[in-house]
mmCIF file of C-alpha atoms and ligand atoms in Angstrom:
data_model
loop_
_atom_site.group_PDB
_atom_site.id
_atom_site.type_symbol
_atom_site.label_atom_id
_atom_site.label_comp_id
_atom_site.label_asym_id
_atom_site.label_seq_id
_atom_site.Cartn_x
_atom_site.Cartn_y
_atom_site.Cartn_z
ATOM 1 C CA UNK X 21 0.000 0.000 0.000
ATOM 2 C CA UNK X 22 1.458 3.382 -0.951
ATOM 3 C CA UNK X 23 2.265 5.809 1.858
ATOM 4 C CA UNK X 24 0.905 9.322 1.364
ATOM 5 C CA UNK X 25 2.026 12.323 3.409
ATOM 6 C CA UNK X 26 -0.609 15.042 3.700
ATOM 7 C CA UNK X 27 0.329 18.525 4.874
ATOM 8 C CA UNK X 28 -0.752 22.149 4.415
ATOM 9 C CA UNK X 29 -0.143 25.736 5.463
ATOM 10 C CA UNK X 30 -3.608 26.525 6.816
ATOM 11 C CA UNK X 31 -3.007 24.442 9.937
ATOM 12 C CA UNK X 32 -3.907 20.903 10.893
ATOM 13 C CA UNK X 33 -7.438 21.914 11.934
ATOM 14 C CA UNK X 34 -8.279 23.571 8.605
ATOM 15 C CA UNK X 35 -11.190 22.114 6.613
ATOM 16 C CA UNK X 36 -9.082 21.649 3.469
ATOM 17 C CA UNK X 37 -6.584 19.212 5.002
ATOM 18 C CA UNK X 38 -9.403 17.109 6.432
ATOM 19 C CA UNK X 39 -10.975 16.803 2.977
ATOM 20 C CA UNK X 40 -7.610 15.970 1.424
ATOM 21 C CA UNK X 41 -6.675 13.348 4.034
ATOM 22 C CA UNK X 42 -10.082 11.730 3.685
ATOM 23 C CA UNK X 43 -9.807 11.448 -0.114
ATOM 24 C CA UNK X 44 -6.181 10.334 0.071
ATOM 25 C CA UNK X 45 -7.124 7.469 2.406
ATOM 26 C CA UNK X 46 -8.770 5.771 -0.587
ATOM 27 C CA UNK X 47 -5.405 5.782 -2.352
ATOM 28 C CA UNK X 48 -2.947 4.780 0.354
ATOM 29 C CA UNK X 49 -1.916 4.839 3.989
ATOM 30 C CA UNK X 50 -2.256 8.479 4.974
ATOM 31 C CA UNK X 51 0.023 10.302 7.405
ATOM 32 C CA UNK X 52 -0.970 13.845 8.329
ATOM 33 C CA UNK X 53 1.865 16.083 9.513
ATOM 34 C CA UNK X 54 1.033 19.778 9.427
ATOM 35 C CA UNK X 55 1.552 23.065 11.261
ATOM 36 C CA UNK X 56 -0.520 23.511 14.394
ATOM 37 C CA UNK X 57 -1.289 27.105 13.400
ATOM 38 C CA UNK X 58 -2.046 28.802 10.125
ATOM 39 C CA UNK X 59 1.203 29.515 8.276
ATOM 40 C CA UNK X 60 -0.092 30.938 4.999
ATOM 41 C CA UNK X 61 2.539 32.887 3.039
ATOM 42 C CA UNK X 62 5.281 31.165 5.074
ATOM 43 C CA UNK X 63 6.877 30.244 1.750
ATOM 44 C CA UNK X 64 9.805 27.801 2.022
ATOM 45 C CA UNK X 65 10.799 28.945 5.513
ATOM 46 C CA UNK X 66 12.528 26.836 8.159
ATOM 47 C CA UNK X 67 12.346 27.380 11.919
ATOM 48 C CA UNK X 68 15.967 27.508 13.035
ATOM 49 C CA UNK X 69 16.170 29.819 16.043
ATOM 50 C CA UNK X 70 14.116 27.694 18.414
ATOM 51 C CA UNK X 71 13.305 24.023 18.892
ATOM 52 C CA UNK X 72 10.142 22.673 17.347
ATOM 53 C CA UNK X 73 7.507 20.935 19.432
ATOM 54 C CA UNK X 74 5.516 18.125 17.771
ATOM 55 C CA UNK X 75 2.306 16.723 19.216
ATOM 56 C CA UNK X 76 0.745 13.388 18.231
ATOM 57 C CA UNK X 77 -2.907 14.118 17.539
ATOM 58 C CA UNK X 78 -4.007 10.836 15.971
ATOM 59 C CA UNK X 79 -2.720 7.369 15.165
ATOM 60 C CA UNK X 80 -0.949 8.762 12.071
ATOM 61 C CA UNK X 81 -1.346 12.513 12.632
ATOM 62 C CA UNK X 82 1.064 15.073 14.100
ATOM 63 C CA UNK X 83 0.726 18.805 14.765
ATOM 64 C CA UNK X 84 3.983 20.710 14.319
ATOM 65 C CA UNK X 85 4.766 24.038 15.997
ATOM 66 C CA UNK X 86 6.579 25.193 12.905
ATOM 67 C CA UNK X 87 6.331 25.940 9.207
ATOM 68 C CA UNK X 88 4.925 23.762 6.430
ATOM 69 C CA UNK X 89 8.452 22.852 5.304
ATOM 70 C CA UNK X 90 9.460 22.043 8.917
ATOM 71 C CA UNK X 91 6.485 19.681 8.974
ATOM 72 C CA UNK X 92 7.555 17.873 5.805
ATOM 73 C CA UNK X 93 11.157 17.506 6.969
ATOM 74 C CA UNK X 94 10.167 16.176 10.397
ATOM 75 C CA UNK X 95 7.693 13.793 8.734
ATOM 76 C CA UNK X 96 10.258 12.466 6.257
ATOM 77 C CA UNK X 97 13.158 12.037 8.643
ATOM 78 C CA UNK X 98 11.518 11.293 11.984
ATOM 79 C CA UNK X 99 7.871 10.323 11.894
ATOM 80 C CA UNK X 100 7.054 8.203 8.860
ATOM 81 C CA UNK X 101 7.957 4.504 8.881
ATOM 82 C CA UNK X 102 9.148 4.737 5.292
ATOM 83 C CA UNK X 103 9.688 7.271 2.523
ATOM 84 C CA UNK X 104 6.244 8.356 1.211
ATOM 85 C CA UNK X 105 5.223 7.561 -2.356
ATOM 86 C CA UNK X 106 3.390 10.871 -2.670
ATOM 87 C CA UNK X 107 3.123 14.197 -0.866
ATOM 88 C CA UNK X 108 -0.099 16.199 -0.943
ATOM 89 C CA UNK X 109 -0.378 19.759 0.332
ATOM 90 C CA UNK X 110 -3.624 21.621 0.923
ATOM 91 C CA UNK X 111 -6.347 21.933 0.105
ATOM 92 C CA UNK X 112 -5.541 25.593 0.588
ATOM 93 C CA UNK X 113 -8.341 28.092 1.168
ATOM 94 C CA UNK X 114 -7.270 30.539 -1.530
ATOM 95 C CA UNK X 115 -5.615 30.361 -4.926
ATOM 96 C CA UNK X 116 -1.882 29.947 -5.348
ATOM 97 C CA UNK X 117 -1.549 31.306 -8.862
ATOM 98 C CA UNK X 118 1.181 32.982 -10.874
ATOM 99 C CA UNK X 119 3.945 34.637 -8.769
ATOM 100 C CA UNK X 120 2.093 33.730 -5.577
ATOM 101 C CA UNK X 121 3.774 30.317 -5.702
ATOM 102 C CA UNK X 122 6.854 32.129 -4.337
ATOM 103 C CA UNK X 123 4.973 33.099 -1.178
ATOM 104 C CA UNK X 124 2.802 30.041 -0.806
ATOM 105 C CA UNK X 125 3.435 27.709 2.090
ATOM 106 C CA UNK X 126 1.132 25.194 0.415
ATOM 107 C CA UNK X 127 3.274 24.972 -2.715
ATOM 108 C CA UNK X 128 6.532 25.118 -0.709
ATOM 109 C CA UNK X 129 5.564 22.137 1.433
ATOM 110 C CA UNK X 130 4.974 20.122 -1.732
ATOM 111 C CA UNK X 131 8.192 21.465 -3.248
ATOM 112 C CA UNK X 132 10.189 20.284 -0.226
ATOM 113 C CA UNK X 133 9.024 16.761 -1.002
ATOM 114 C CA UNK X 134 9.852 17.189 -4.665
ATOM 115 C CA UNK X 135 13.371 18.307 -3.712
ATOM 116 C CA UNK X 136 13.799 14.869 -2.112
ATOM 117 C CA UNK X 137 12.533 13.167 -5.258
ATOM 118 C CA UNK X 138 9.032 12.428 -3.988
ATOM 119 C CA UNK X 139 6.196 13.246 -6.416
ATOM 120 C CA UNK X 140 4.237 16.101 -4.867
ATOM 121 C CA UNK X 141 0.962 17.869 -5.532
ATOM 122 C CA UNK X 142 -0.249 21.175 -4.054
ATOM 123 C CA UNK X 143 -3.983 21.870 -4.209
ATOM 124 C CA UNK X 144 -5.617 25.263 -3.760
ATOM 125 C CA UNK X 145 -9.210 26.413 -4.080
ATOM 126 C CA UNK X 146 -10.463 29.943 -4.632
ATOM 127 C CA UNK X 147 -11.221 31.737 -1.372
ATOM 128 C CA UNK X 148 -14.629 33.302 -1.243
ATOM 129 C CA UNK X 149 -17.611 33.554 1.035
ATOM 130 C CA UNK X 150 -19.033 30.211 -0.019
ATOM 131 C CA UNK X 151 -16.319 27.584 0.124
ATOM 132 C CA UNK X 152 -17.416 24.556 -1.908
ATOM 133 C CA UNK X 153 -15.542 21.854 0.019
ATOM 134 C CA UNK X 154 -17.722 19.210 -1.656
ATOM 135 C CA UNK X 155 -16.250 20.375 -4.977
ATOM 136 C CA UNK X 156 -12.763 20.302 -3.462
ATOM 137 C CA UNK X 157 -13.333 16.709 -2.413
ATOM 138 C CA UNK X 158 -14.340 15.678 -5.943
ATOM 139 C CA UNK X 159 -11.510 17.571 -7.608
ATOM 140 C CA UNK X 160 -8.982 16.014 -5.216
ATOM 141 C CA UNK X 161 -10.405 12.588 -6.046
ATOM 142 C CA UNK X 162 -10.109 13.281 -9.800
ATOM 143 C CA UNK X 163 -6.523 14.458 -9.384
ATOM 144 C CA UNK X 164 -5.531 11.469 -7.265
ATOM 145 C CA UNK X 165 -7.216 9.039 -9.676
ATOM 146 C CA UNK X 166 -5.078 10.494 -12.422
ATOM 147 C CA UNK X 167 -1.760 11.003 -10.644
ATOM 148 C CA UNK X 168 -1.581 8.814 -7.514
ATOM 149 C CA UNK X 169 0.072 5.879 -9.275
ATOM 150 C CA UNK X 170 2.259 7.932 -11.578
ATOM 151 C CA UNK X 171 5.894 8.833 -11.060
ATOM 152 C CA UNK X 172 6.434 10.864 -14.221
ATOM 153 C CA UNK X 173 5.997 14.250 -12.525
ATOM 154 C CA UNK X 174 7.855 16.043 -9.762
ATOM 155 C CA UNK X 175 5.704 18.926 -8.613
ATOM 156 C CA UNK X 176 2.187 19.917 -9.635
ATOM 157 C CA UNK X 177 0.203 22.919 -8.483
ATOM 158 C CA UNK X 178 -3.551 22.474 -8.848
ATOM 159 C CA UNK X 179 -5.947 25.433 -8.577
ATOM 160 C CA UNK X 180 -9.696 25.516 -9.028
ATOM 161 C CA UNK X 181 -12.597 27.897 -8.472
ATOM 162 C CA UNK X 182 -14.974 27.467 -5.539
ATOM 163 C CA UNK X 183 -18.098 26.656 -7.543
ATOM 164 C CA UNK X 184 -20.495 23.695 -7.719
ATOM 165 C CA UNK X 185 -18.627 20.704 -9.195
ATOM 166 C CA UNK X 186 -20.953 20.504 -12.216
ATOM 167 C CA UNK X 187 -19.988 24.039 -13.244
ATOM 168 C CA UNK X 188 -16.310 23.067 -13.721
ATOM 169 C CA UNK X 189 -15.274 22.550 -17.351
ATOM 170 C CA UNK X 190 -12.574 19.919 -16.775
ATOM 171 C CA UNK X 191 -8.831 19.873 -16.151
ATOM 172 C CA UNK X 192 -6.240 21.678 -18.239
ATOM 173 C CA UNK X 193 -2.449 21.829 -18.172
ATOM 174 C CA UNK X 194 -1.305 25.393 -17.583
ATOM 175 C CA UNK X 195 1.779 27.548 -17.113
ATOM 176 C CA UNK X 196 2.178 30.150 -14.351
ATOM 177 C CA UNK X 197 0.607 33.462 -15.324
ATOM 178 C CA UNK X 198 1.298 36.946 -13.989
ATOM 179 C CA UNK X 199 0.054 38.911 -11.020
ATOM 180 C CA UNK X 200 0.987 42.181 -9.415
ATOM 181 C CA UNK X 201 -0.520 43.920 -6.398
ATOM 182 C CA UNK X 202 -2.192 47.285 -6.718
ATOM 183 C CA UNK X 203 -0.746 48.425 -3.398
ATOM 184 C CA UNK X 204 1.242 45.667 -1.671
ATOM 185 C CA UNK X 205 2.051 47.792 1.387
ATOM 186 C CA UNK X 206 -0.234 50.116 3.320
ATOM 187 C CA UNK X 207 0.766 52.506 6.076
ATOM 188 C CA UNK X 208 -1.667 52.570 8.964
ATOM 189 C CA UNK X 209 -2.679 55.510 11.141
ATOM 190 C CA UNK X 210 -0.562 54.270 14.068
ATOM 191 C CA UNK X 211 2.610 54.190 11.958
ATOM 192 C CA UNK X 212 2.572 50.417 11.392
ATOM 193 C CA UNK X 213 2.437 48.813 7.963
ATOM 194 C CA UNK X 214 0.191 46.130 6.526
ATOM 195 C CA UNK X 215 1.245 43.793 3.719
ATOM 196 C CA UNK X 216 -1.518 42.787 1.379
ATOM 197 C CA UNK X 217 -3.435 44.634 -1.268
ATOM 198 C CA UNK X 218 -5.591 43.859 -4.216
ATOM 199 C CA UNK X 219 -4.118 41.425 -6.751
ATOM 200 C CA UNK X 220 -4.162 42.421 -10.405
ATOM 201 C CA UNK X 221 -4.002 39.414 -12.702
ATOM 202 C CA UNK X 222 -2.901 39.506 -16.321
ATOM 203 C CA UNK X 223 -5.056 37.040 -18.222
ATOM 204 C CA UNK X 224 -3.012 35.175 -20.835
ATOM 205 C CA UNK X 225 -4.651 32.248 -22.559
ATOM 206 C CA UNK X 226 -3.302 28.933 -21.337
ATOM 207 C CA UNK X 227 -2.057 30.318 -18.024
ATOM 208 C CA UNK X 228 -3.253 29.180 -14.597
ATOM 209 C CA UNK X 229 -4.969 32.541 -14.093
ATOM 210 C CA UNK X 230 -6.830 32.191 -17.376
ATOM 211 C CA UNK X 231 -7.855 28.603 -16.582
ATOM 212 C CA UNK X 232 -9.517 29.308 -13.230
ATOM 213 C CA UNK X 233 -11.249 32.427 -14.545
ATOM 214 C CA UNK X 234 -12.692 30.199 -17.262
ATOM 215 C CA UNK X 235 -13.868 27.625 -14.693
ATOM 216 C CA UNK X 236 -11.229 24.990 -15.408
ATOM 217 C CA UNK X 237 -9.204 23.014 -12.901
ATOM 218 C CA UNK X 238 -5.688 24.299 -13.560
ATOM 219 C CA UNK X 239 -2.763 21.855 -13.329
ATOM 220 C CA UNK X 240 0.660 23.531 -13.509
ATOM 221 C CA UNK X 241 3.794 21.372 -13.614
ATOM 222 C CA UNK X 242 6.456 23.324 -11.709
ATOM 223 C CA UNK X 243 10.193 23.163 -12.155
ATOM 224 C CA UNK X 244 12.720 23.092 -9.325
ATOM 225 C CA UNK X 245 15.384 24.700 -11.492
ATOM 226 C CA UNK X 246 15.563 28.466 -10.976
ATOM 227 C CA UNK X 247 18.542 29.061 -13.246
ATOM 228 C CA UNK X 248 17.840 31.501 -16.080
ATOM 229 C CA UNK X 249 19.263 29.248 -18.782
ATOM 230 C CA UNK X 250 18.332 31.639 -21.610
ATOM 231 C CA UNK X 251 20.288 34.441 -20.003
ATOM 232 C CA UNK X 252 23.165 32.160 -19.049
ATOM 233 C CA UNK X 253 23.537 30.949 -22.609
ATOM 234 C CA UNK X 254 24.026 34.493 -23.880
ATOM 235 C CA UNK X 255 25.996 35.584 -20.830
ATOM 236 C CA UNK X 256 28.554 32.811 -21.033
ATOM 237 C CA UNK X 257 29.906 34.157 -24.307
ATOM 238 C CA UNK X 258 31.357 37.116 -22.358
ATOM 239 C CA UNK X 259 33.312 36.854 -19.119
ATOM 240 C CA UNK X 260 32.035 38.429 -15.931
ATOM 241 C CA UNK X 261 35.461 39.884 -15.214
ATOM 242 C CA UNK X 262 38.965 39.480 -16.603
ATOM 243 C CA UNK X 263 39.938 36.788 -14.151
ATOM 244 C CA UNK X 264 36.719 34.871 -13.766
ATOM 245 C CA UNK X 265 37.346 32.372 -16.539
ATOM 246 C CA UNK X 266 40.843 31.552 -15.219
ATOM 247 C CA UNK X 267 39.593 31.022 -11.674
ATOM 248 C CA UNK X 268 37.050 28.472 -12.839
HETATM 249 MN MN1 LIG E 433 -2.937 28.938 3.249
#
């Protein structure tokens, strides 16, 4: 039976992780290891300036007083009886589209698994007043039916709108689109600052942003390679400095 690690960044009590763990239990032996508190926008952070407390909260469930990536590391190296066959992260309450994958704890937790060679899937649903967790359950089931037994991917980020399941138009492969914030920082009356602001999405056909706006389930395969190979190719024809080539 495959071992599946389920984590998130909304905290172990969040509705999304319960849905995901429940669906995943039809596909393998599920271990839930997740932050005790909400850690949204924690990105790929590690807790290194204090020790991390872990509490057993079920026969195969642990609450971690740390980040999503802390949770994955502790699961992999201390808690699980064997290396998992799959890592699932989410289901996040809120999209993780475009550049937001840099901030997302949901995607980072999955990416940590992918860095260790474990196929990983992050799932995120649109955040709005009416959260369709029944839709999330069905979408997660569709995704697992398609990918649970496969090992030909490293890291997938799945996003879908919070609408009745029947309204969805199917799954599409997408690339990461673009998003800026109208005003990412706001100064408050008491002299403090608030990070946030209204996202402005650029809608390019075939992107993740385009897909969810058109009621598709967006599946983006993500790379772990951040090198700008296009730039490097051109750059390597000229040396950075007179001595750099010799030193290498
Ligand atoms: Mn979150």
